[in-house]
Amino acid sequence: MTDCLFCKIVAKEIPSTPVGETDLIYAFRDIAPTAPTHVLLIPKEHLASSAGDLGSDDGPWMADLFVLAAQIAADEGLDDGWRLITNVGPAAGQTVFHIHFHLMGGW
Ligand code: AMP
Ligand code: ZN
């Protein structure tokens, strides 16, 4: 999608700090962290605007995302626990409408 911030980050048109990736998923540091570790995980393709748009065929990339999240949590030393959060809609605080998950921990 041409006018999407996270599509531009995937395309390297906007810089980001990478934390990990797979063929399907890109992970990078949140620009305004609200936890000691605050990483965003997104599908490289603009597959959905939020978790409210998912269907049963979204299973494979979602599984990839969760596996990568656990790897990053281990890499970041979040052994005491971590959160994986997705906001759906403005009332929930969603500001970027390319589906993403916040990996947060290290408190
Ligand atoms: P949400 O509010 O759930 O839509 O999350 C969007 C997140 O994107 C927020 O936590 C922002 O801090 C983060 N964000 C916005 N612009 C950038 C950027 N250029 N690089 C990294 N993270 C960003
Ligand atoms: Zn996008």
CSV table of N, CA, C and O and ligand atoms in Angstrom, one decimal:
chain,number,residue,atom,x,y,z
A,1,MET,N,0.9,-1.2,0.0
A,1,MET,CA,0.0,0.0,0.0
A,1,MET,C,0.9,1.2,0.0
A,1,MET,O,1.8,1.3,0.8
A,2,THR,N,0.7,2.2,-0.9
A,2,THR,CA,1.6,3.3,-1.1
A,2,THR,C,1.7,4.2,0.0
A,2,THR,O,2.8,4.7,0.3
A,3,ASP,N,0.6,4.5,0.7
A,3,ASP,CA,0.6,5.6,1.7
A,3,ASP,C,0.5,5.0,3.1
A,3,ASP,O,-0.2,5.5,4.0
A,4,CYS,N,1.2,3.9,3.3
A,4,CYS,CA,1.2,3.2,4.6
A,4,CYS,C,2.6,3.3,5.2
A,4,CYS,O,3.6,2.9,4.6
A,5,LEU,N,2.7,3.9,6.5
A,5,LEU,CA,4.0,4.0,7.2
A,5,LEU,C,4.7,2.7,7.2
A,5,LEU,O,6.0,2.7,7.0
A,6,PHE,N,4.1,1.7,7.6
A,6,PHE,CA,4.8,0.4,7.9
A,6,PHE,C,5.2,-0.2,6.5
A,6,PHE,O,6.3,-0.9,6.5
A,7,CYS,N,4.4,-0.1,5.5
A,7,CYS,CA,4.9,-0.5,4.1
A,7,CYS,C,6.1,0.2,3.7
A,7,CYS,O,7.1,-0.4,3.2
A,8,LYS,N,6.2,1.5,4.0
A,8,LYS,CA,7.4,2.3,3.7
A,8,LYS,C,8.6,1.8,4.5
A,8,LYS,O,9.7,1.9,4.1
A,9,ILE,N,8.4,1.4,5.8
A,9,ILE,CA,9.4,0.9,6.6
A,9,ILE,C,10.0,-0.4,6.0
A,9,ILE,O,11.2,-0.6,5.9
A,10,VAL,N,9.1,-1.3,5.6
A,10,VAL,CA,9.5,-2.6,5.0
A,10,VAL,C,10.3,-2.3,3.7
A,10,VAL,O,11.3,-2.9,3.4
A,11,ALA,N,9.8,-1.3,2.9
A,11,ALA,CA,10.5,-0.9,1.7
A,11,ALA,C,11.8,-0.1,1.9
A,11,ALA,O,12.5,0.2,0.9
A,12,LYS,N,12.1,0.2,3.2
A,12,LYS,CA,13.3,0.9,3.6
A,12,LYS,C,13.2,2.4,3.1
A,12,LYS,O,14.3,3.1,3.0
A,13,GLU,N,12.0,2.9,2.8
A,13,GLU,CA,11.9,4.3,2.4
A,13,GLU,C,11.9,5.1,3.7
A,13,GLU,O,12.2,6.3,3.6
A,14,ILE,N,11.6,4.5,4.8
A,14,ILE,CA,11.7,5.2,6.1
A,14,ILE,C,12.6,4.3,7.0
A,14,ILE,O,12.4,3.0,7.0
A,15,PRO,N,13.6,4.9,7.6
A,15,PRO,CA,14.5,4.0,8.4
A,15,PRO,C,13.9,3.4,9.6
A,15,PRO,O,12.9,4.0,10.2
A,16,SER,N,14.4,2.3,10.0
A,16,SER,CA,14.0,1.6,11.3
A,16,SER,C,15.1,0.8,11.8
A,16,SER,O,16.2,0.7,11.1
A,17,THR,N,15.0,0.4,13.0
A,17,THR,CA,16.1,-0.4,13.7
A,17,THR,C,15.6,-1.9,13.7
A,17,THR,O,14.7,-2.2,14.5
A,18,PRO,N,16.2,-2.7,12.8
A,18,PRO,CA,15.7,-4.1,12.7
A,18,PRO,C,16.1,-4.9,13.9
A,18,PRO,O,17.2,-4.7,14.5
A,19,VAL,N,15.2,-5.8,14.3
A,19,VAL,CA,15.5,-6.7,15.4
A,19,VAL,C,15.5,-8.2,14.9
A,19,VAL,O,16.1,-9.0,15.5
A,20,GLY,N,14.8,-8.4,13.9
A,20,GLY,CA,14.7,-9.8,13.3
A,20,GLY,C,13.8,-9.8,12.1
A,20,GLY,O,13.0,-8.9,11.9
A,21,GLU,N,13.8,-10.9,11.4
A,21,GLU,CA,12.9,-11.0,10.2
A,21,GLU,C,12.9,-12.5,9.8
A,21,GLU,O,13.7,-13.3,10.1
A,22,THR,N,11.8,-12.8,9.1
A,22,THR,CA,11.7,-14.0,8.3
A,22,THR,C,11.3,-13.7,6.9
A,22,THR,O,11.2,-12.5,6.6
A,23,ASP,N,11.0,-14.6,6.1
A,23,ASP,CA,10.5,-14.3,4.7
A,23,ASP,C,9.2,-13.5,4.8
A,23,ASP,O,9.0,-12.7,3.9
A,24,LEU,N,8.4,-13.7,5.8
A,24,LEU,CA,7.1,-13.1,5.9
A,24,LEU,C,7.0,-11.9,6.8
A,24,LEU,O,6.1,-11.1,6.7
A,25,ILE,N,7.8,-11.9,7.8
A,25,ILE,CA,7.7,-11.0,9.0
A,25,ILE,C,8.9,-10.1,9.1
A,25,ILE,O,10.0,-10.5,9.0
A,26,TYR,N,8.7,-8.8,9.5
A,26,TYR,CA,9.7,-7.9,9.9
A,26,TYR,C,9.5,-7.4,11.3
A,26,TYR,O,8.4,-7.1,11.7
A,27,ALA,N,10.6,-7.3,12.1
A,27,ALA,CA,10.5,-6.9,13.4
A,27,ALA,C,11.5,-5.7,13.6
A,27,ALA,O,12.7,-5.8,13.2
A,28,PHE,N,11.0,-4.6,14.3
A,28,PHE,CA,11.9,-3.4,14.4
A,28,PHE,C,11.5,-2.7,15.7
A,28,PHE,O,10.4,-3.0,16.3
A,29,ARG,N,12.4,-1.9,16.2
A,29,ARG,CA,12.1,-1.2,17.5
A,29,ARG,C,11.1,-0.1,17.3
A,29,ARG,O,11.1,0.7,16.4
A,30,ASP,N,10.2,0.0,18.3
A,30,ASP,CA,9.2,1.1,18.3
A,30,ASP,C,9.9,2.4,18.5
A,30,ASP,O,10.8,2.5,19.4
A,31,ILE,N,9.5,3.4,17.8
A,31,ILE,CA,10.2,4.7,17.8
A,31,ILE,C,9.9,5.5,19.1
A,31,ILE,O,10.7,6.4,19.5
A,32,ALA,N,8.9,5.1,19.8
A,32,ALA,CA,8.5,5.7,21.1
A,32,ALA,C,8.2,4.6,22.1
A,32,ALA,O,7.0,4.4,22.5
A,33,PRO,N,9.2,4.0,22.6
A,33,PRO,CA,9.0,2.8,23.4
A,33,PRO,C,8.3,3.1,24.7
A,33,PRO,O,8.6,4.1,25.3
A,34,THR,N,7.4,2.3,25.1
A,34,THR,CA,6.7,2.4,26.4
A,34,THR,C,7.0,1.2,27.3
A,34,THR,O,6.4,1.0,28.3
A,35,ALA,N,8.1,0.5,27.0
A,35,ALA,CA,8.6,-0.5,27.9
A,35,ALA,C,10.1,-0.6,27.5
A,35,ALA,O,10.6,-0.2,26.5
A,36,PRO,N,11.0,-1.2,28.5
A,36,PRO,CA,12.4,-1.3,28.2
A,36,PRO,C,12.7,-2.0,26.9
A,36,PRO,O,13.6,-1.5,26.1
A,37,THR,N,12.0,-3.0,26.6
A,37,THR,CA,12.0,-3.6,25.2
A,37,THR,C,10.7,-3.4,24.6
A,37,THR,O,9.6,-3.8,25.2
A,38,HIS,N,10.6,-2.8,23.5
A,38,HIS,CA,9.4,-2.5,22.8
A,38,HIS,C,9.6,-2.7,21.3
A,38,HIS,O,10.2,-1.8,20.6
A,39,VAL,N,9.2,-3.8,20.8
A,39,VAL,CA,9.5,-4.2,19.4
A,39,VAL,C,8.1,-4.3,18.7
A,39,VAL,O,7.2,-4.8,19.3
A,40,LEU,N,8.1,-3.9,17.4
A,40,LEU,CA,6.9,-4.1,16.6
A,40,LEU,C,7.2,-5.3,15.6
A,40,LEU,O,8.2,-5.3,15.0
A,41,LEU,N,6.2,-6.1,15.4
A,41,LEU,CA,6.3,-7.2,14.5
A,41,LEU,C,5.1,-7.1,13.5
A,41,LEU,O,4.0,-6.9,13.9
A,42,ILE,N,5.5,-7.1,12.2
A,42,ILE,CA,4.5,-6.9,11.1
A,42,ILE,C,4.7,-7.9,10.0
A,42,ILE,O,5.8,-8.3,9.7
A,43,PRO,N,3.6,-8.2,9.3
A,43,PRO,CA,3.8,-8.9,8.0
A,43,PRO,C,4.4,-8.0,7.0
A,43,PRO,O,4.0,-6.8,7.0
A,44,LYS,N,5.3,-8.5,6.2
A,44,LYS,CA,6.0,-7.6,5.2
A,44,LYS,C,5.0,-7.1,4.2
A,44,LYS,O,5.2,-6.0,3.6
A,45,GLU,N,4.0,-7.9,3.9
A,45,GLU,CA,2.9,-7.5,3.0
A,45,GLU,C,1.8,-6.8,3.8
A,45,GLU,O,1.5,-7.2,4.9
A,46,HIS,N,1.1,-5.9,3.2
A,46,HIS,CA,0.0,-5.3,3.8
A,46,HIS,C,-1.2,-6.2,3.7
A,46,HIS,O,-2.1,-6.0,2.9
A,47,LEU,N,-1.3,-7.2,4.6
A,47,LEU,CA,-2.3,-8.2,4.5
A,47,LEU,C,-3.6,-7.9,5.2
A,47,LEU,O,-4.6,-8.5,4.9
A,48,ALA,N,-3.5,-7.0,6.2
A,48,ALA,CA,-4.7,-6.6,7.0
A,48,ALA,C,-4.4,-5.3,7.6
A,48,ALA,O,-3.3,-5.0,7.9
A,49,SER,N,-5.5,-4.5,7.9
A,49,SER,CA,-5.3,-3.3,8.6
A,49,SER,C,-5.3,-3.5,10.1
A,49,SER,O,-4.6,-2.7,10.8
A,50,SER,N,-5.9,-4.5,10.6
A,50,SER,CA,-5.9,-4.8,12.0
A,50,SER,C,-6.3,-6.3,12.2
A,50,SER,O,-6.7,-7.0,11.2
A,51,ALA,N,-6.2,-6.8,13.4
A,51,ALA,CA,-6.6,-8.1,13.7
A,51,ALA,C,-8.1,-8.3,13.5
A,51,ALA,O,-8.6,-9.5,13.5
A,52,GLY,N,-8.8,-7.3,13.4
A,52,GLY,CA,-10.2,-7.4,13.1
A,52,GLY,C,-10.5,-7.8,11.6
A,52,GLY,O,-11.7,-8.1,11.3
A,53,ASP,N,-9.5,-7.8,10.8
A,53,ASP,CA,-9.7,-8.2,9.4
A,53,ASP,C,-9.2,-9.6,9.0
A,53,ASP,O,-9.1,-9.9,7.8
A,54,LEU,N,-8.8,-10.3,10.0
A,54,LEU,CA,-8.1,-11.6,9.7
A,54,LEU,C,-9.1,-12.7,9.3
A,54,LEU,O,-10.3,-12.7,9.7
A,55,GLY,N,-8.6,-13.7,8.5
A,55,GLY,CA,-9.4,-14.8,8.1
A,55,GLY,C,-8.6,-16.1,8.4
A,55,GLY,O,-7.5,-16.0,8.8
A,56,SER,N,-9.3,-17.2,8.1
A,56,SER,CA,-8.6,-18.5,8.5
A,56,SER,C,-7.4,-18.7,7.6
A,56,SER,O,-6.5,-19.5,8.0
A,57,ASP,N,-7.2,-18.1,6.5
A,57,ASP,CA,-6.0,-18.3,5.7
A,57,ASP,C,-4.8,-17.5,6.2
A,57,ASP,O,-3.8,-17.5,5.6
A,58,ASP,N,-5.0,-16.7,7.2
A,58,ASP,CA,-3.9,-15.9,7.8
A,58,ASP,C,-3.1,-16.7,8.8
A,58,ASP,O,-2.1,-16.2,9.4
A,59,GLY,N,-3.4,-18.0,9.0
A,59,GLY,CA,-2.7,-18.8,9.9
A,59,GLY,C,-1.2,-18.9,9.7
A,59,GLY,O,-0.4,-18.7,10.7
A,60,PRO,N,-0.7,-19.2,8.5
A,60,PRO,CA,0.8,-19.4,8.3
A,60,PRO,C,1.6,-18.2,8.8
A,60,PRO,O,2.6,-18.3,9.5
A,61,TRP,N,1.3,-17.0,8.3
A,61,TRP,CA,2.2,-15.9,8.7
A,61,TRP,C,2.0,-15.5,10.1
A,61,TRP,O,2.9,-15.0,10.8
A,62,MET,N,0.8,-15.7,10.7
A,62,MET,CA,0.6,-15.5,12.1
A,62,MET,C,1.5,-16.4,12.9
A,62,MET,O,2.1,-16.0,13.9
A,63,ALA,N,1.6,-17.6,12.5
A,63,ALA,CA,2.4,-18.6,13.3
A,63,ALA,C,3.9,-18.1,13.2
A,63,ALA,O,4.6,-18.2,14.2
A,64,ASP,N,4.3,-17.7,12.0
A,64,ASP,CA,5.7,-17.2,11.8
A,64,ASP,C,5.9,-16.0,12.7
A,64,ASP,O,7.0,-16.0,13.4
A,65,LEU,N,5.0,-15.1,12.8
A,65,LEU,CA,5.1,-14.0,13.7
A,65,LEU,C,5.3,-14.4,15.2
A,65,LEU,O,6.1,-13.8,15.9
A,66,PHE,N,4.5,-15.3,15.6
A,66,PHE,CA,4.5,-15.7,17.0
A,66,PHE,C,5.9,-16.4,17.3
A,66,PHE,O,6.5,-16.2,18.4
A,67,VAL,N,6.3,-17.2,16.4
A,67,VAL,CA,7.6,-17.9,16.6
A,67,VAL,C,8.7,-16.9,16.6
A,67,VAL,O,9.6,-16.9,17.5
A,68,LEU,N,8.7,-15.9,15.7
A,68,LEU,CA,9.8,-14.9,15.7
A,68,LEU,C,9.7,-14.0,17.0
A,68,LEU,O,10.7,-13.7,17.6
A,69,ALA,N,8.5,-13.7,17.5
A,69,ALA,CA,8.3,-13.0,18.7
A,69,ALA,C,9.0,-13.7,19.9
A,69,ALA,O,9.7,-13.1,20.7
A,70,ALA,N,8.8,-15.0,20.0
A,70,ALA,CA,9.4,-15.8,21.1
A,70,ALA,C,10.9,-15.8,20.9
A,70,ALA,O,11.6,-15.7,22.0
A,71,GLN,N,11.4,-15.9,19.7
A,71,GLN,CA,12.9,-15.8,19.5
A,71,GLN,C,13.4,-14.5,19.9
A,71,GLN,O,14.5,-14.4,20.6
A,72,ILE,N,12.8,-13.4,19.6
A,72,ILE,CA,13.2,-12.1,20.0
A,72,ILE,C,13.2,-11.9,21.5
A,72,ILE,O,14.1,-11.4,22.1
A,73,ALA,N,12.1,-12.4,22.1
A,73,ALA,CA,12.0,-12.3,23.6
A,73,ALA,C,13.2,-13.0,24.2
A,73,ALA,O,13.7,-12.5,25.2
A,74,ALA,N,13.5,-14.1,23.7
A,74,ALA,CA,14.7,-14.9,24.3
A,74,ALA,C,16.0,-14.1,24.0
A,74,ALA,O,16.8,-13.9,24.9
A,75,ASP,N,16.1,-13.6,22.8
A,75,ASP,CA,17.3,-12.8,22.5
A,75,ASP,C,17.5,-11.6,23.4
A,75,ASP,O,18.6,-11.2,23.7
A,76,GLU,N,16.3,-11.0,23.7
A,76,GLU,CA,16.3,-9.7,24.5
A,76,GLU,C,16.4,-10.0,26.0
A,76,GLU,O,16.4,-9.1,26.8
A,77,GLY,N,16.4,-11.3,26.4
A,77,GLY,CA,16.5,-11.7,27.8
A,77,GLY,C,15.3,-11.5,28.6
A,77,GLY,O,15.4,-11.3,29.8
A,78,LEU,N,14.1,-11.6,27.9
A,78,LEU,CA,12.9,-11.4,28.6
A,78,LEU,C,12.4,-12.7,29.3
A,78,LEU,O,11.3,-13.1,29.1
A,79,ASP,N,13.3,-13.2,30.2
A,79,ASP,CA,13.0,-14.5,30.7
A,79,ASP,C,11.9,-14.5,31.7
A,79,ASP,O,11.3,-15.6,32.0
A,80,ASP,N,11.6,-13.4,32.3
A,80,ASP,CA,10.6,-13.3,33.4
A,80,ASP,C,9.2,-13.1,32.8
A,80,ASP,O,8.2,-13.1,33.5
A,81,GLY,N,9.1,-12.9,31.4
A,81,GLY,CA,7.8,-12.7,30.8
A,81,GLY,C,7.7,-11.5,29.9
A,81,GLY,O,8.5,-10.6,30.0
A,82,TRP,N,6.7,-11.6,29.0
A,82,TRP,CA,6.6,-10.5,28.0
A,82,TRP,C,5.2,-10.5,27.5
A,82,TRP,O,4.4,-11.4,27.7
A,83,ARG,N,4.8,-9.4,26.9
A,83,ARG,CA,3.5,-9.2,26.3
A,83,ARG,C,3.5,-9.1,24.8
A,83,ARG,O,4.5,-8.6,24.2
A,84,LEU,N,2.5,-9.6,24.1
A,84,LEU,CA,2.3,-9.5,22.7
A,84,LEU,C,0.9,-8.9,22.5
A,84,LEU,O,-0.1,-9.6,22.7
A,85,ILE,N,0.9,-7.6,22.1
A,85,ILE,CA,-0.4,-6.9,22.1
A,85,ILE,C,-0.7,-6.4,20.7
A,85,ILE,O,0.2,-5.9,20.0
A,86,THR,N,-2.0,-6.5,20.3
A,86,THR,CA,-2.4,-5.8,19.1
A,86,THR,C,-3.6,-5.0,19.3
A,86,THR,O,-4.5,-5.4,20.0
A,87,ASN,N,-3.6,-3.7,18.9
A,87,ASN,CA,-4.7,-2.8,19.1
A,87,ASN,C,-5.6,-2.9,17.8
A,87,ASN,O,-5.1,-2.9,16.7
A,88,VAL,N,-6.9,-2.9,18.0
A,88,VAL,CA,-7.8,-2.9,16.9
A,88,VAL,C,-8.7,-1.7,17.0
A,88,VAL,O,-9.6,-1.6,17.9
A,89,GLY,N,-8.4,-0.7,16.1
A,89,GLY,CA,-9.3,0.4,16.0
A,89,GLY,C,-8.8,1.6,16.9
A,89,GLY,O,-8.1,1.4,17.9
A,90,PRO,N,-9.2,2.8,16.5
A,90,PRO,CA,-8.8,4.0,17.2
A,90,PRO,C,-9.1,4.0,18.7
A,90,PRO,O,-8.3,4.5,19.5
A,91,ALA,N,-10.3,3.5,19.1
A,91,ALA,CA,-10.7,3.5,20.5
A,91,ALA,C,-9.8,2.7,21.3
A,91,ALA,O,-9.6,2.9,22.5
A,92,ALA,N,-9.1,1.7,20.7
A,92,ALA,CA,-8.1,0.9,21.4
A,92,ALA,C,-6.7,1.4,21.3
A,92,ALA,O,-5.8,0.8,21.8
A,93,GLY,N,-6.5,2.6,20.6
A,93,GLY,CA,-5.2,3.2,20.5
A,93,GLY,C,-4.5,2.9,19.2
A,93,GLY,O,-3.3,3.3,19.1
A,94,GLN,N,-5.2,2.2,18.3
A,94,GLN,CA,-4.5,1.9,17.0
A,94,GLN,C,-4.3,3.2,16.2
A,94,GLN,O,-5.2,4.0,16.0
A,95,THR,N,-3.0,3.5,15.8
A,95,THR,CA,-2.7,4.7,15.0
A,95,THR,C,-2.1,4.3,13.6
A,95,THR,O,-2.1,5.2,12.8
A,96,VAL,N,-1.6,3.1,13.5
A,96,VAL,CA,-1.1,2.7,12.2
A,96,VAL,C,-1.9,1.5,11.7
A,96,VAL,O,-2.0,0.5,12.4
A,97,PHE,N,-2.5,1.6,10.5
A,97,PHE,CA,-3.5,0.6,10.1
A,97,PHE,C,-2.9,-0.4,9.1
A,97,PHE,O,-3.4,-0.6,8.0
A,98,HIS,N,-1.7,-0.9,9.5
A,98,HIS,CA,-1.1,-2.1,8.9
A,98,HIS,C,-0.9,-3.0,10.1
A,98,HIS,O,-0.2,-2.6,11.1
A,99,ILE,N,-1.5,-4.1,10.1
A,99,ILE,CA,-1.6,-5.0,11.3
A,99,ILE,C,-0.2,-5.1,11.9
A,99,ILE,O,0.8,-5.4,11.2
A,100,HIS,N,-0.1,-5.0,13.2
A,100,HIS,CA,1.2,-5.1,13.9
A,100,HIS,C,1.0,-5.6,15.4
A,100,HIS,O,-0.1,-5.4,15.9
A,101,PHE,N,2.0,-6.2,15.9
A,101,PHE,CA,2.0,-6.7,17.3
A,101,PHE,C,3.1,-6.0,18.1
A,101,PHE,O,4.2,-5.9,17.6
A,102,HIS,N,2.8,-5.5,19.3
A,102,HIS,CA,3.8,-4.9,20.1
A,102,HIS,C,4.3,-6.0,21.1
A,102,HIS,O,3.6,-6.6,21.8
A,103,LEU,N,5.6,-6.3,21.0
A,103,LEU,CA,6.3,-7.2,21.9
A,103,LEU,C,6.9,-6.3,23.0
A,103,LEU,O,7.8,-5.4,22.7
A,104,MET,N,6.5,-6.5,24.2
A,104,MET,CA,6.9,-5.6,25.3
A,104,MET,C,7.4,-6.4,26.5
A,104,MET,O,6.8,-7.4,26.8
A,105,GLY,N,8.5,-5.9,27.1
A,105,GLY,CA,9.0,-6.6,28.3
A,105,GLY,C,10.2,-5.9,28.9
A,105,GLY,O,10.5,-4.8,28.4
A,106,GLY,N,10.8,-6.5,29.8
A,106,GLY,CA,12.0,-6.0,30.4
A,106,GLY,C,11.8,-5.0,31.6
A,106,GLY,O,12.7,-4.3,32.0
A,107,TRP,N,10.6,-5.0,32.2
A,107,TRP,CA,10.3,-4.1,33.3
A,107,TRP,C,11.1,-4.5,34.5
A,107,TRP,O,11.4,-5.6,34.8
B,1,AMP,P1,-0.6,1.4,17.4
B,1,AMP,O1,-0.8,2.6,18.3
B,1,AMP,O2,-1.0,0.1,18.1
B,1,AMP,O3,-1.1,1.6,16.0
B,1,AMP,O4,1.0,1.3,17.3
B,1,AMP,C1,1.8,2.1,16.4
B,1,AMP,C2,3.2,2.2,16.9
B,1,AMP,O5,4.0,2.6,15.9
B,1,AMP,C3,3.3,3.2,18.1
B,1,AMP,O6,3.8,2.5,19.3
B,1,AMP,C4,4.4,4.1,17.6
B,1,AMP,O7,5.3,4.6,18.5
B,1,AMP,C5,5.1,3.3,16.5
B,1,AMP,N1,5.7,4.1,15.4
B,1,AMP,C6,5.2,5.1,14.7
B,1,AMP,N2,6.1,5.6,13.8
B,1,AMP,C7,7.1,4.7,13.9
B,1,AMP,C8,8.4,4.6,13.2
B,1,AMP,N3,8.7,5.5,12.2
B,1,AMP,N4,9.3,3.7,13.5
B,1,AMP,C9,9.0,2.8,14.5
B,1,AMP,N5,7.8,2.9,15.2
B,1,AMP,C10,6.9,3.8,14.9
B,2,ZN,ZN,1.1,-1.3,5.0
